[in-house]
CSV table of C-alpha atoms in Angstrom, one decimal:
chain,number,residue,atom,x,y,z
X,993,MET,CA,179.9,109.0,-188.4
X,994,ILE,CA,183.6,109.3,-189.4
X,995,PHE,CA,184.3,106.1,-187.5
X,996,LEU,CA,181.6,104.2,-189.6
X,997,LYS,CA,183.1,105.5,-192.9
X,998,LYS,CA,186.6,104.5,-192.0
X,999,ASN,CA,185.7,101.1,-190.6
X,1000,LEU,CA,182.8,100.0,-192.8
X,1001,THR,CA,184.6,96.9,-194.1
X,1002,PHE,CA,185.5,95.8,-190.6
X,1003,ILE,CA,182.0,96.4,-189.3
X,1004,LEU,CA,180.5,94.4,-192.3
X,1005,GLY,CA,183.0,91.6,-191.8
X,1006,ILE,CA,182.0,91.2,-188.1
X,1007,SER,CA,178.2,91.8,-188.5
X,1008,ILE,CA,177.5,89.4,-191.4
X,1009,PRO,CA,178.6,86.2,-189.6
X,1010,ILE,CA,176.6,87.4,-186.5
X,1011,LEU,CA,173.5,88.0,-188.6
X,1012,MET,CA,173.9,84.6,-190.3
X,1013,ILE,CA,174.1,82.9,-186.9
X,1014,ILE,CA,170.9,84.7,-185.7
X,1015,ALA,CA,169.1,83.8,-189.0
X,1016,VAL,CA,169.9,80.1,-188.7
X,1017,ALA,CA,168.9,80.1,-185.0
X,1018,LEU,CA,165.6,81.7,-185.8
X,1019,SER,CA,164.9,79.3,-188.7
X,1020,VAL,CA,165.4,76.4,-186.3
X,1021,TYR,CA,163.4,77.6,-183.4
X,1022,ILE,CA,160.5,79.5,-185.0
X,1023,PRO,CA,158.9,76.4,-186.5
X,1024,SER,CA,158.8,74.7,-183.1
X,1025,LEU,CA,156.8,77.7,-181.7
X,1026,PHE,CA,154.0,77.4,-184.2
X,1027,ASN,CA,154.0,73.7,-185.1
X,1028,GLN,CA,153.1,71.3,-182.3
X,1029,PRO,CA,151.7,67.8,-182.7
X,1030,LYS,CA,148.0,67.5,-181.8
X,1031,TYR,CA,147.4,63.8,-181.7
X,1032,ASN,CA,148.3,61.5,-178.7
X,1033,PHE,CA,149.3,58.0,-179.4
X,1034,ILE,CA,149.2,54.5,-177.8
X,1035,TYR,CA,152.3,52.3,-177.6
X,1036,SER,CA,153.2,49.1,-175.8
X,1037,SER,CA,156.3,48.3,-173.8
X,1038,GLY,CA,157.6,45.1,-172.4
X,1039,TYR,CA,158.2,41.7,-173.8
X,1040,SER,CA,155.9,39.0,-175.2
X,1041,TYR,CA,157.3,35.6,-174.8
X,1042,SER,CA,154.4,34.1,-176.8
X,1043,GLY,CA,155.1,36.4,-179.8
X,1044,ALA,CA,151.6,37.9,-179.6
X,1045,SER,CA,151.2,41.6,-179.8
X,1046,TYR,CA,148.6,44.3,-179.8
X,1047,SER,CA,147.3,45.6,-183.2
X,1048,VAL,CA,144.6,47.9,-184.6
X,1049,GLU,CA,141.8,46.7,-186.9
X,1050,LYS,CA,139.0,49.0,-188.1
X,1051,GLY,CA,140.1,51.7,-185.7
X,1052,LYS,CA,139.9,49.5,-182.5
X,1053,LEU,CA,142.6,47.8,-180.4
X,1054,VAL,CA,142.9,44.0,-180.9
X,1055,THR,CA,144.3,42.3,-177.9
X,1056,PRO,CA,146.5,39.2,-178.3
X,1057,ALA,CA,145.2,35.9,-177.1
X,1058,THR,CA,146.3,35.2,-173.5
X,1059,PRO,CA,148.9,32.4,-173.6
X,1060,THR,CA,149.3,30.0,-170.8
X,1061,PRO,CA,152.5,30.6,-169.0
X,1062,LYS,CA,155.3,28.2,-169.6
X,1063,VAL,CA,157.3,27.0,-166.7
X,1064,TYR,CA,160.8,25.7,-167.3
X,1065,SER,CA,162.8,23.9,-164.7
X,1066,ASP,CA,166.3,22.6,-164.6
X,1067,THR,CA,166.5,19.5,-162.4
X,1068,GLN,CA,169.7,18.3,-163.8
X,1069,SER,CA,171.7,20.6,-161.5
X,1070,TYR,CA,173.6,18.8,-158.7
X,1071,SER,CA,172.5,21.0,-155.8
X,1072,THR,CA,169.7,23.3,-156.9
X,1073,ASN,CA,166.5,23.4,-158.8
X,1074,TYR,CA,165.7,26.5,-160.9
X,1075,SER,CA,162.3,27.3,-162.2
X,1076,TYR,CA,161.1,30.4,-163.9
X,1077,SER,CA,157.9,31.5,-165.7
X,1078,THR,CA,157.8,33.2,-169.1
X,1079,THR,CA,154.6,35.3,-168.7
X,1080,ASP,CA,154.1,38.3,-170.9
X,1081,THR,CA,155.1,41.7,-169.4
X,1082,THR,CA,153.6,43.9,-172.1
X,1083,LYS,CA,151.9,47.1,-170.9
X,1084,LEU,CA,150.0,49.8,-172.8
X,1085,PHE,CA,150.7,53.5,-172.5
X,1086,LEU,CA,148.9,56.6,-173.7
X,1087,TYR,CA,151.4,59.3,-174.7
X,1088,ASP,CA,150.2,62.9,-174.2
X,1089,VAL,CA,152.0,65.1,-176.8
X,1090,THR,CA,151.1,68.4,-175.0
X,1091,LYS,CA,152.4,67.2,-171.6
X,1092,ASN,CA,155.3,65.1,-173.1
X,1093,GLN,CA,154.5,62.2,-170.7
X,1094,SER,CA,153.2,58.7,-170.8
X,1095,THR,CA,150.4,57.2,-168.7
X,1096,GLU,CA,149.8,53.5,-168.3
X,1097,VAL,CA,146.4,52.5,-169.5
X,1098,THR,CA,144.4,49.2,-169.7
X,1099,ALA,CA,143.4,47.4,-172.8
X,1100,GLU,CA,139.8,48.1,-171.9
X,1101,GLU,CA,140.4,51.9,-171.8
X,1102,VAL,CA,142.1,51.8,-175.2
X,1103,GLN,CA,139.4,49.7,-176.8
X,1104,GLY,CA,137.0,52.7,-176.1
X,1105,MET,CA,139.3,54.9,-178.3
X,1106,GLN,CA,139.3,55.4,-182.0
X,1107,LEU,CA,142.8,54.6,-183.3
X,1108,ASN,CA,144.7,55.1,-186.5
X,1109,SER,CA,147.5,52.6,-187.1
X,1110,SER,CA,149.1,54.7,-189.9
X,1111,THR,CA,152.8,55.6,-189.3
X,1112,THR,CA,151.9,59.3,-189.9
X,1113,SER,CA,149.4,61.2,-187.8
X,1114,LEU,CA,146.6,63.2,-189.3
X,1115,ASP,CA,148.6,66.4,-188.7
X,1116,GLY,CA,151.7,65.0,-190.4
X,1117,TYR,CA,153.9,63.7,-187.5
X,1118,THR,CA,155.8,60.4,-187.3
X,1119,ILE,CA,157.6,58.5,-184.6
X,1120,THR,CA,161.3,57.8,-185.3
X,1121,SER,CA,164.2,56.2,-183.4
X,1122,GLY,CA,167.5,57.7,-182.6
X,1123,LEU,CA,170.4,56.4,-184.7
X,1124,SER,CA,172.8,54.1,-182.8
X,1125,GLY,CA,175.7,54.9,-185.0
X,1126,GLU,CA,175.4,58.6,-184.5
X,1127,ASN,CA,175.7,58.6,-180.8
X,1128,LEU,CA,175.8,55.8,-178.3
X,1129,LEU,CA,173.5,57.7,-175.9
X,1130,SER,CA,170.8,58.1,-178.6
X,1131,TYR,CA,170.2,54.4,-179.0
X,1132,GLY,CA,166.6,53.6,-178.1
X,1133,THR,CA,165.6,57.3,-178.0
X,1134,LYS,CA,162.4,58.1,-179.8
X,1135,TYR,CA,161.4,61.3,-181.5
X,1136,ILE,CA,158.2,62.8,-182.8
X,1137,LYS,CA,159.0,64.5,-186.1
X,1138,GLY,CA,157.1,66.6,-188.6
X,1139,HIS,CA,156.8,70.1,-190.1
X,1140,GLY,CA,160.5,71.0,-189.4
X,1141,VAL,CA,160.1,70.0,-185.7
X,1142,SER,CA,161.8,67.2,-183.9
X,1143,LYS,CA,160.9,66.6,-180.3
X,1144,GLN,CA,162.3,63.9,-178.0
X,1145,ILE,CA,159.7,61.6,-176.4
X,1146,ASN,CA,160.2,61.0,-172.7
X,1147,LEU,CA,160.3,57.3,-172.1
X,1148,ASP,CA,161.4,55.2,-169.1
X,1149,SER,CA,164.4,53.0,-169.6
X,1150,GLU,CA,162.4,49.8,-170.3
X,1151,SER,CA,160.2,51.5,-172.9
X,1152,LYS,CA,163.2,52.8,-174.8
X,1153,TYR,CA,164.2,49.3,-175.8
X,1154,SER,CA,160.8,47.6,-176.1
X,1155,PHE,CA,158.7,50.4,-177.5
X,1156,LYS,CA,156.1,49.4,-180.1
X,1157,PHE,CA,153.9,52.0,-181.7
X,1158,ILE,CA,150.3,50.9,-181.9
X,1159,GLY,CA,148.2,53.9,-183.1
X,1160,TRP,CA,147.3,57.5,-183.1
X,1161,VAL,CA,144.3,58.5,-181.0
X,1162,GLU,CA,141.8,60.3,-183.2
């Protein structure tokens, strides 16, 4: 007891910063324990050479018209001929927020789902991108944010750069 009385200022000087660190850590991690997104979402990945893309109208997926592939060839070259096709490589994915993983789905499977194309889900979450100026490694990284929680979305390398949000599954 005598030790506490003699060193009260020292003990307070050490304990207050430690308590502040604990309080900040709890304020950051406690919301993520109780606030979890509930709605899965559909997104597309890949490139559309025709410029057509998936959209949502009246809660249903609208598929783009299938363009005819264009074939370009370079016959002006002296020794070789080059030809390549510009077919669309767009794929659809269902992102499961509880498992934090994507599953490729067909347009027919998605057309059977009720979609909401709003940027904010019914439970208040949004999809955002990482800032390229903040950190070079965060470019293309997507996050689901809301209610004081920010959770990175697991995407493959192609999806990071060609990600297009389509809608929340209701």
